[in-house]
Amino acid sequence: MSYNTILYETAHGVLTITLNRPDKLNAATDELLSELADAFKKAGRDAEVRAVILTGAGRGFCAGQDLGAVQSRYEDDDAAIAFGEHLRHSWNIVIQRMRALPKPILCAVNGVAAGAGMSLVLASDLRYASDKASFVQAFVNIGLIPDSGSTWTLPRLIGPTRALEMMLTGRKVTAQEAEAWGMINGIFAGEALQDEVRAIAERLAAMPTRAIGLIKQATDYAADSTLNEALEYEADLQDLAGRTQDHREGVTAFIEKRKPIFTGE
Ligand code: LHQ
């Protein structure tokens, strides 16, 4: 599949996906969502990709659903049903593929993240923002409810008190507030953001990739399980991690007092 609305660039084990509709703050059309879903599928299959950066072109990260496209749906009498179907076939697939990707996703939030654009941030594994970035649960401002996983991810990250305030008021939260609340991992000056996040991603790309995938899987599972279930699941996944070449390399390098060379196998 060739891409018109995103950029897909791989270097040094790191894939950078750039949402690329800068004049609309990278608001997502059907085309963009289908390309994004395809990009995450491709990233899963490409052994050369060991970390992914998700970012936006221009001054915004992503303003959520393209509202021009939404307006055209009003011609449909069954618009409510169409929204549900639309979510199931577009945004939900993207979010599910992000969580299922057995590689770390680092979000470089270069500007405003609104509506389901903010859901993309929340579905990433590590979140870094420019000091100019902001976060808006914009859904309520247009009479909708948070979607694309926001009702699940946001209260887990910042607690129900702050999450509901954002969801009910639709107010813009600054990068500084987001960091203080634990929504993001760090802030960088706007011009330094991409280089800083690339450096972190390159470090992660040189780590034991299979273990990183299993850590994502285990923590997502634990979010919904009892302690006993989590213990059992950890034991199952540790079985898999223990059979990787990178595990052997890690132990051997430790014993030999040298730096490990992880291949992602
Ligand atoms: C946009 C958009 C946009 C199109 C800025 N669309 N053009 C799922 C399923 C089904 C239905 C609906 O929704 C969903 C999920 C969702 O994501 S719902 C939430 C949709 N998003 C929003 O409601 C956010 C709308 N945008 C805004 O509130 C503001 O633009 C923010 C706060 C993001 C940024 O404000 P400013 O920095 O003041 O920028 P701006 O408003 O001037 O926007 C710049 C341009 O981008 C402008 O175009 P123009 O041609 O006039 O320069 C906007 O129209 C365009 N744009 N968001 N979502």
mmCIF file of C-alpha atoms and ligand atoms in Angstrom:
data_model
loop_
_atom_site.group_PDB
_atom_site.id
_atom_site.type_symbol
_atom_site.label_atom_id
_atom_site.label_comp_id
_atom_site.label_asym_id
_atom_site.label_seq_id
_atom_site.Cartn_x
_atom_site.Cartn_y
_atom_site.Cartn_z
ATOM 1 C CA MET A 1 0.000 0.000 0.000
ATOM 2 C CA SER A 2 1.422 3.428 -0.880
ATOM 3 C CA TYR A 3 0.726 6.283 1.535
ATOM 4 C CA ASN A 4 -0.672 9.756 0.756
ATOM 5 C CA THR A 5 -1.442 11.115 4.228
ATOM 6 C CA ILE A 6 1.331 9.636 6.388
ATOM 7 C CA LEU A 7 5.112 9.322 6.031
ATOM 8 C CA TYR A 8 6.755 5.949 6.745
ATOM 9 C CA GLU A 9 10.524 6.158 7.225
ATOM 10 C CA THR A 10 12.888 3.564 8.718
ATOM 11 C CA ALA A 11 16.457 4.208 9.937
ATOM 12 C CA HIS A 12 18.679 2.483 12.535
ATOM 13 C CA GLY A 13 15.928 0.053 13.570
ATOM 14 C CA VAL A 14 13.444 2.880 14.191
ATOM 15 C CA LEU A 15 10.329 3.421 12.088
ATOM 16 C CA THR A 16 8.966 6.973 12.155
ATOM 17 C CA ILE A 17 5.311 7.354 11.198
ATOM 18 C CA THR A 18 4.413 11.007 10.598
ATOM 19 C CA LEU A 19 0.775 12.065 10.306
ATOM 20 C CA ASN A 20 0.966 14.373 7.321
ATOM 21 C CA ARG A 21 -1.998 16.723 6.837
ATOM 22 C CA PRO A 22 -0.377 19.750 8.499
ATOM 23 C CA ASP A 23 -2.857 22.360 7.187
ATOM 24 C CA LYS A 24 -5.648 20.516 9.090
ATOM 25 C CA LEU A 25 -3.525 19.803 12.194
ATOM 26 C CA ASN A 26 -3.301 16.222 10.878
ATOM 27 C CA ALA A 27 -7.026 15.586 11.430
ATOM 28 C CA ALA A 28 -7.750 12.017 10.379
ATOM 29 C CA THR A 29 -9.714 11.157 7.252
ATOM 30 C CA ASP A 30 -10.762 7.594 6.348
ATOM 31 C CA GLU A 31 -7.726 7.474 4.076
ATOM 32 C CA LEU A 32 -5.340 8.474 6.867
ATOM 33 C CA LEU A 33 -6.825 5.936 9.287
ATOM 34 C CA SER A 34 -6.589 3.142 6.760
ATOM 35 C CA GLU A 35 -2.963 4.061 6.004
ATOM 36 C CA LEU A 36 -2.135 4.243 9.707
ATOM 37 C CA ALA A 37 -3.693 0.825 10.359
ATOM 38 C CA ASP A 38 -1.673 -0.590 7.454
ATOM 39 C CA ALA A 39 1.537 1.037 8.723
ATOM 40 C CA PHE A 40 1.208 -0.600 12.153
ATOM 41 C CA LYS A 41 0.533 -3.976 10.503
ATOM 42 C CA LYS A 42 3.626 -3.556 8.312
ATOM 43 C CA ALA A 43 5.700 -2.499 11.346
ATOM 44 C CA GLY A 44 4.746 -5.761 13.082
ATOM 45 C CA ARG A 45 5.923 -7.851 10.125
ATOM 46 C CA ASP A 46 9.178 -5.997 9.467
ATOM 47 C CA ALA A 47 11.984 -7.548 11.539
ATOM 48 C CA GLU A 48 14.177 -4.503 10.873
ATOM 49 C CA VAL A 49 11.717 -2.315 12.822
ATOM 50 C CA ARG A 50 12.480 -2.605 16.548
ATOM 51 C CA ALA A 51 10.891 0.665 17.757
ATOM 52 C CA VAL A 52 8.285 3.030 16.326
ATOM 53 C CA ILE A 53 7.917 6.802 16.664
ATOM 54 C CA LEU A 54 4.490 8.321 16.005
ATOM 55 C CA THR A 55 4.494 12.073 15.375
ATOM 56 C CA GLY A 56 2.793 14.814 13.373
ATOM 57 C CA ALA A 57 3.910 17.226 10.636
ATOM 58 C CA GLY A 58 3.597 20.966 11.212
ATOM 59 C CA ARG A 59 2.307 22.687 14.342
ATOM 60 C CA GLY A 60 -0.215 20.047 15.438
ATOM 61 C CA PHE A 61 0.038 16.382 16.411
ATOM 62 C CA CYS A 62 -3.509 15.312 15.475
ATOM 63 C CA ALA A 63 -6.868 17.125 15.816
ATOM 64 C CA GLY A 64 -8.817 13.843 15.866
ATOM 65 C CA GLN A 65 -11.455 12.927 13.352
ATOM 66 C CA ASP A 66 -11.614 15.229 10.320
ATOM 67 C CA LEU A 67 -14.855 17.086 11.007
ATOM 68 C CA GLY A 68 -15.322 17.968 7.336
ATOM 69 C CA ALA A 69 -15.748 14.241 6.698
ATOM 70 C CA VAL A 70 -18.103 13.948 9.694
ATOM 71 C CA GLN A 71 -20.368 16.681 8.371
ATOM 72 C CA SER A 72 -20.956 14.728 5.181
ATOM 73 C CA ARG A 73 -22.426 11.925 7.325
ATOM 74 C CA TYR A 74 -25.380 14.101 8.354
ATOM 75 C CA GLU A 75 -26.914 13.344 4.966
ATOM 76 C CA ASP A 76 -27.276 9.783 6.255
ATOM 77 C CA ASP A 77 -30.502 9.317 8.312
ATOM 78 C CA ASP A 78 -28.800 6.580 10.318
ATOM 79 C CA ALA A 79 -25.816 8.741 11.278
ATOM 80 C CA ALA A 80 -25.599 7.373 14.853
ATOM 81 C CA ILE A 81 -25.173 3.804 13.627
ATOM 82 C CA ALA A 82 -22.721 4.997 11.026
ATOM 83 C CA PHE A 83 -20.486 6.480 13.748
ATOM 84 C CA GLY A 84 -20.308 3.160 15.623
ATOM 85 C CA GLU A 85 -19.493 1.278 12.456
ATOM 86 C CA HIS A 86 -17.000 3.947 11.478
ATOM 87 C CA LEU A 87 -15.163 3.569 14.812
ATOM 88 C CA ARG A 88 -15.147 -0.222 14.597
ATOM 89 C CA HIS A 89 -13.628 -0.156 11.114
ATOM 90 C CA SER A 90 -11.122 2.649 11.492
ATOM 91 C CA TRP A 91 -9.983 4.138 14.822
ATOM 92 C CA ASN A 92 -10.548 0.934 16.807
ATOM 93 C CA ILE A 93 -8.410 -1.084 14.399
ATOM 94 C CA VAL A 94 -5.579 1.445 14.714
ATOM 95 C CA ILE A 95 -5.720 1.392 18.527
ATOM 96 C CA GLN A 96 -5.883 -2.423 18.633
ATOM 97 C CA ARG A 97 -2.888 -2.721 16.300
ATOM 98 C CA MET A 98 -0.898 -0.261 18.416
ATOM 99 C CA ARG A 99 -1.517 -2.281 21.576
ATOM 100 C CA ALA A 100 -0.883 -5.613 19.816
ATOM 101 C CA LEU A 101 2.372 -4.433 18.206
ATOM 102 C CA PRO A 102 5.147 -6.348 20.018
ATOM 103 C CA LYS A 103 7.506 -3.361 19.716
ATOM 104 C CA PRO A 104 7.640 -0.092 21.668
ATOM 105 C CA ILE A 105 5.699 2.885 20.296
ATOM 106 C CA LEU A 106 7.044 6.296 21.311
ATOM 107 C CA CYS A 107 4.732 9.214 20.696
ATOM 108 C CA ALA A 108 6.434 12.541 19.938
ATOM 109 C CA VAL A 109 3.603 14.986 20.583
ATOM 110 C CA ASN A 110 4.756 18.003 18.582
ATOM 111 C CA GLY A 111 1.626 20.147 19.086
ATOM 112 C CA VAL A 112 -2.056 19.963 19.944
ATOM 113 C CA ALA A 113 -3.561 16.473 20.374
ATOM 114 C CA ALA A 114 -7.368 16.641 20.347
ATOM 115 C CA GLY A 115 -10.228 14.140 20.380
ATOM 116 C CA ALA A 116 -9.206 10.780 18.983
ATOM 117 C CA GLY A 117 -5.825 12.355 18.181
ATOM 118 C CA MET A 118 -5.280 12.376 21.930
ATOM 119 C CA SER A 119 -6.388 8.725 22.011
ATOM 120 C CA LEU A 120 -3.425 7.919 19.728
ATOM 121 C CA VAL A 121 -1.104 9.536 22.266
ATOM 122 C CA LEU A 122 -2.643 7.557 25.128
ATOM 123 C CA ALA A 123 -2.397 4.265 23.212
ATOM 124 C CA SER A 124 1.372 4.704 22.757
ATOM 125 C CA ASP A 125 3.833 3.101 25.175
ATOM 126 C CA LEU A 126 5.989 6.149 25.903
ATOM 127 C CA ARG A 127 4.784 9.726 25.461
ATOM 128 C CA TYR A 128 7.045 12.772 25.062
ATOM 129 C CA ALA A 129 5.735 16.242 24.300
ATOM 130 C CA SER A 130 7.034 19.515 23.001
ATOM 131 C CA ASP A 131 6.773 22.329 25.559
ATOM 132 C CA LYS A 132 4.199 23.840 23.152
ATOM 133 C CA ALA A 133 1.997 20.732 22.994
ATOM 134 C CA SER A 134 -1.483 20.559 24.492
ATOM 135 C CA PHE A 135 -4.139 17.929 25.077
ATOM 136 C CA VAL A 136 -7.894 18.315 24.584
ATOM 137 C CA GLN A 137 -10.678 15.807 25.206
ATOM 138 C CA ALA A 138 -12.542 17.699 22.489
ATOM 139 C CA PHE A 139 -15.369 15.192 22.076
ATOM 140 C CA VAL A 140 -17.824 16.884 24.465
ATOM 141 C CA ASN A 141 -17.362 20.209 22.658
ATOM 142 C CA ILE A 142 -19.148 18.665 19.660
ATOM 143 C CA GLY A 143 -21.669 16.599 21.649
ATOM 144 C CA LEU A 144 -19.810 13.283 21.497
ATOM 145 C CA ILE A 145 -18.247 10.940 24.025
ATOM 146 C CA PRO A 146 -14.523 10.111 24.274
ATOM 147 C CA ASP A 147 -13.658 7.206 21.972
ATOM 148 C CA SER A 148 -10.764 5.290 20.431
ATOM 149 C CA GLY A 149 -9.903 3.952 23.878
ATOM 150 C CA SER A 150 -9.768 7.245 25.790
ATOM 151 C CA THR A 151 -12.368 6.138 28.376
ATOM 152 C CA TRP A 152 -10.103 3.161 29.151
ATOM 153 C CA THR A 153 -6.642 4.703 28.910
ATOM 154 C CA LEU A 154 -7.071 8.196 30.358
ATOM 155 C CA PRO A 155 -8.455 7.320 33.844
ATOM 156 C CA ARG A 156 -5.785 4.605 34.149
ATOM 157 C CA LEU A 157 -3.025 7.110 33.406
ATOM 158 C CA ILE A 158 -4.147 10.167 35.377
ATOM 159 C CA GLY A 159 -6.922 8.841 37.637
ATOM 160 C CA PRO A 160 -10.691 9.292 37.325
ATOM 161 C CA THR A 161 -10.797 12.751 38.946
ATOM 162 C CA ARG A 162 -8.600 14.466 36.374
ATOM 163 C CA ALA A 163 -9.777 12.274 33.501
ATOM 164 C CA LEU A 164 -13.435 13.162 34.070
ATOM 165 C CA GLU A 165 -12.587 16.845 34.414
ATOM 166 C CA MET A 166 -10.875 16.750 31.008
ATOM 167 C CA MET A 167 -13.688 14.713 29.433
ATOM 168 C CA LEU A 168 -16.579 16.765 30.867
ATOM 169 C CA THR A 169 -15.142 20.249 30.349
ATOM 170 C CA GLY A 170 -13.196 19.706 27.118
ATOM 171 C CA ARG A 171 -10.581 22.157 28.365
ATOM 172 C CA LYS A 172 -7.085 22.338 26.916
ATOM 173 C CA VAL A 173 -4.399 20.875 29.200
ATOM 174 C CA THR A 174 -0.800 22.058 28.770
ATOM 175 C CA ALA A 175 2.201 19.777 28.354
ATOM 176 C CA GLN A 176 3.388 20.905 31.791
ATOM 177 C CA GLU A 177 0.112 19.856 33.445
ATOM 178 C CA ALA A 178 0.140 16.577 31.533
ATOM 179 C CA GLU A 179 3.644 15.805 32.793
ATOM 180 C CA ALA A 180 2.759 16.676 36.392
ATOM 181 C CA TRP A 181 -0.250 14.337 36.151
ATOM 182 C CA GLY A 182 1.784 11.418 34.769
ATOM 183 C CA MET A 183 0.046 11.478 31.380
ATOM 184 C CA ILE A 184 3.361 11.867 29.560
ATOM 185 C CA ASN A 185 6.914 10.719 30.256
ATOM 186 C CA GLY A 186 8.680 14.006 29.588
ATOM 187 C CA ILE A 187 8.818 17.387 27.886
ATOM 188 C CA PHE A 188 11.441 18.709 25.478
ATOM 189 C CA ALA A 189 11.859 22.163 23.961
ATOM 190 C CA GLY A 190 9.934 22.167 20.673
ATOM 191 C CA GLU A 191 12.978 22.223 18.401
ATOM 192 C CA ALA A 192 14.720 19.400 20.345
ATOM 193 C CA LEU A 193 11.722 17.031 20.577
ATOM 194 C CA GLN A 194 12.302 14.933 17.442
ATOM 195 C CA ASP A 195 16.060 14.423 18.064
ATOM 196 C CA GLU A 196 15.521 13.580 21.728
ATOM 197 C CA VAL A 197 12.769 11.067 21.005
ATOM 198 C CA ARG A 198 14.794 9.525 18.166
ATOM 199 C CA ALA A 199 17.721 9.015 20.570
ATOM 200 C CA ILE A 200 15.458 7.228 23.089
ATOM 201 C CA ALA A 201 13.900 5.146 20.295
ATOM 202 C CA GLU A 202 17.330 4.107 18.976
ATOM 203 C CA ARG A 203 18.320 2.973 22.470
ATOM 204 C CA LEU A 204 15.114 0.929 22.738
ATOM 205 C CA ALA A 205 15.676 -0.509 19.244
ATOM 206 C CA ALA A 206 18.991 -1.947 20.474
ATOM 207 C CA MET A 207 17.344 -3.667 23.461
ATOM 208 C CA PRO A 208 15.789 -7.174 23.691
ATOM 209 C CA THR A 209 12.822 -6.577 21.372
ATOM 210 C CA ARG A 210 11.016 -9.836 22.148
ATOM 211 C CA ALA A 211 11.092 -9.070 25.898
ATOM 212 C CA ILE A 212 9.775 -5.565 25.221
ATOM 213 C CA GLY A 213 6.844 -7.010 23.250
ATOM 214 C CA LEU A 214 6.113 -9.449 26.079
ATOM 215 C CA ILE A 215 6.288 -6.637 28.685
ATOM 216 C CA LYS A 216 3.591 -4.746 26.719
ATOM 217 C CA GLN A 217 1.486 -7.907 26.541
ATOM 218 C CA ALA A 218 1.861 -8.696 30.240
ATOM 219 C CA THR A 219 1.074 -5.192 31.513
ATOM 220 C CA ASP A 220 -1.978 -4.836 29.247
ATOM 221 C CA TYR A 221 -3.230 -8.198 30.493
ATOM 222 C CA ALA A 222 -2.576 -7.286 34.138
ATOM 223 C CA ALA A 223 -4.646 -4.088 33.792
ATOM 224 C CA ASP A 224 -7.752 -6.277 33.642
ATOM 225 C CA SER A 225 -6.825 -9.279 35.737
ATOM 226 C CA THR A 226 -6.585 -10.443 39.341
ATOM 227 C CA LEU A 227 -3.174 -10.856 40.987
ATOM 228 C CA ASN A 228 -3.388 -14.638 40.634
ATOM 229 C CA GLU A 229 -4.210 -14.360 36.943
ATOM 230 C CA ALA A 230 -1.328 -11.925 36.438
ATOM 231 C CA LEU A 231 1.104 -14.258 38.238
ATOM 232 C CA GLU A 232 0.065 -17.122 35.981
ATOM 233 C CA TYR A 233 0.318 -14.979 32.831
ATOM 234 C CA GLU A 234 3.778 -13.692 33.852
ATOM 235 C CA ALA A 235 4.930 -17.285 34.299
ATOM 236 C CA ASP A 236 3.671 -18.196 30.798
ATOM 237 C CA LEU A 237 5.314 -15.195 29.139
ATOM 238 C CA GLN A 238 8.557 -15.598 31.122
ATOM 239 C CA ASP A 239 8.754 -19.085 29.618
ATOM 240 C CA LEU A 240 8.827 -17.423 26.201
ATOM 241 C CA ALA A 241 11.275 -14.680 27.216
ATOM 242 C CA GLY A 242 13.588 -17.292 28.752
ATOM 243 C CA ARG A 243 13.852 -19.048 25.392
ATOM 244 C CA THR A 244 15.014 -15.981 23.434
ATOM 245 C CA GLN A 245 18.554 -15.514 22.189
ATOM 246 C CA ASP A 246 18.617 -12.026 23.697
ATOM 247 C CA HIS A 247 18.017 -13.488 27.171
ATOM 248 C CA ARG A 248 21.027 -15.811 26.736
ATOM 249 C CA GLU A 249 23.111 -12.949 25.394
ATOM 250 C CA GLY A 250 22.120 -10.742 28.359
ATOM 251 C CA VAL A 251 23.177 -13.342 30.916
ATOM 252 C CA THR A 252 26.370 -14.296 29.029
ATOM 253 C CA ALA A 253 27.414 -10.651 28.644
ATOM 254 C CA PHE A 254 26.787 -10.059 32.353
ATOM 255 C CA ILE A 255 28.964 -13.018 33.360
ATOM 256 C CA GLU A 256 31.682 -12.027 30.877
ATOM 257 C CA LYS A 257 31.514 -8.416 32.095
ATOM 258 C CA ARG A 258 30.928 -6.991 28.608
ATOM 259 C CA LYS A 259 28.195 -4.982 26.892
ATOM 260 C CA PRO A 260 25.434 -7.226 25.498
ATOM 261 C CA ILE A 261 24.645 -7.214 21.785
ATOM 262 C CA PHE A 262 20.923 -7.795 21.402
ATOM 263 C CA THR A 263 19.608 -8.824 17.977
ATOM 264 C CA GLY A 264 15.896 -8.817 18.742
ATOM 265 C CA GLU A 265 15.737 -12.645 18.431
HETATM 266 C C1 LHQ B 1 -9.686 20.696 11.449
HETATM 267 C C2 LHQ B 1 -9.872 19.928 12.597
HETATM 268 C C3 LHQ B 1 -10.660 18.772 12.496
HETATM 269 C C4 LHQ B 1 -10.984 19.234 10.274
HETATM 270 C C5 LHQ B 1 -8.629 21.618 13.137
HETATM 271 N N1 LHQ B 1 -11.199 18.463 11.317
HETATM 272 N N2 LHQ B 1 -10.236 20.345 10.296
HETATM 273 C C6 LHQ B 1 -14.820 9.454 15.823
HETATM 274 C C7 LHQ B 1 -15.874 8.896 15.100
HETATM 275 C C8 LHQ B 1 -16.911 9.563 14.515
HETATM 276 C C9 LHQ B 1 -17.197 10.770 14.606
HETATM 277 C C10 LHQ B 1 -16.504 11.760 15.223
HETATM 278 O O1 LHQ B 1 -15.376 11.642 15.942
HETATM 279 C C11 LHQ B 1 -14.597 10.687 16.245
HETATM 280 C C12 LHQ B 1 -13.430 10.978 17.058
HETATM 281 C C13 LHQ B 1 -13.013 12.414 17.284
HETATM 282 O O2 LHQ B 1 -11.853 12.711 17.171
HETATM 283 S S1 LHQ B 1 -14.183 13.580 17.737
HETATM 284 C C14 LHQ B 1 -13.237 15.047 17.997
HETATM 285 C C15 LHQ B 1 -12.856 15.725 16.707
HETATM 286 N N3 LHQ B 1 -11.924 16.795 16.916
HETATM 287 C C16 LHQ B 1 -12.292 17.976 17.398
HETATM 288 O O3 LHQ B 1 -13.431 18.240 17.717
HETATM 289 C C17 LHQ B 1 -11.210 19.049 17.478
HETATM 290 C C18 LHQ B 1 -11.543 20.198 16.566
HETATM 291 N N4 LHQ B 1 -10.450 21.165 16.550
HETATM 292 C C19 LHQ B 1 -10.260 22.059 17.535
HETATM 293 O O4 LHQ B 1 -10.926 22.071 18.533
HETATM 294 C C20 LHQ B 1 -9.119 23.011 17.341
HETATM 295 O O5 LHQ B 1 -8.807 23.086 15.980
HETATM 296 C C21 LHQ B 1 -7.849 22.635 18.144
HETATM 297 C C22 LHQ B 1 -8.106 22.823 19.644
HETATM 298 C C23 LHQ B 1 -7.428 21.191 17.862
HETATM 299 C C24 LHQ B 1 -6.676 23.552 17.708
HETATM 300 O O6 LHQ B 1 -7.107 24.911 17.742
HETATM 301 P P1 LHQ B 1 -6.234 26.039 17.011
HETATM 302 O O7 LHQ B 1 -4.801 25.848 17.383
HETATM 303 O O8 LHQ B 1 -6.871 27.341 17.330
HETATM 304 O O9 LHQ B 1 -6.314 25.728 15.440
HETATM 305 P P2 LHQ B 1 -7.548 26.003 14.441
HETATM 306 O O10 LHQ B 1 -8.822 25.654 15.113
HETATM 307 O O11 LHQ B 1 -7.402 27.351 13.838
HETATM 308 O O12 LHQ B 1 -7.286 24.874 13.308
HETATM 309 C C25 LHQ B 1 -6.308 25.049 12.266
HETATM 310 C C26 LHQ B 1 -6.882 24.458 11.002
HETATM 311 O O13 LHQ B 1 -7.115 23.054 11.197
HETATM 312 C C27 LHQ B 1 -8.250 25.058 10.643
HETATM 313 O O14 LHQ B 1 -8.373 25.018 9.228
HETATM 314 P P3 LHQ B 1 -8.344 26.388 8.367
HETATM 315 O O15 LHQ B 1 -8.528 25.921 6.956
HETATM 316 O O16 LHQ B 1 -9.448 27.261 8.882
HETATM 317 O O17 LHQ B 1 -6.974 26.978 8.634
HETATM 318 C C28 LHQ B 1 -9.207 24.066 11.236
HETATM 319 O O18 LHQ B 1 -10.464 24.077 10.638
HETATM 320 C C29 LHQ B 1 -8.486 22.777 10.970
HETATM 321 N N5 LHQ B 1 -8.921 21.701 11.867
HETATM 322 N N6 LHQ B 1 -9.222 20.501 13.677
HETATM 323 N N7 LHQ B 1 -10.844 17.930 13.616
#
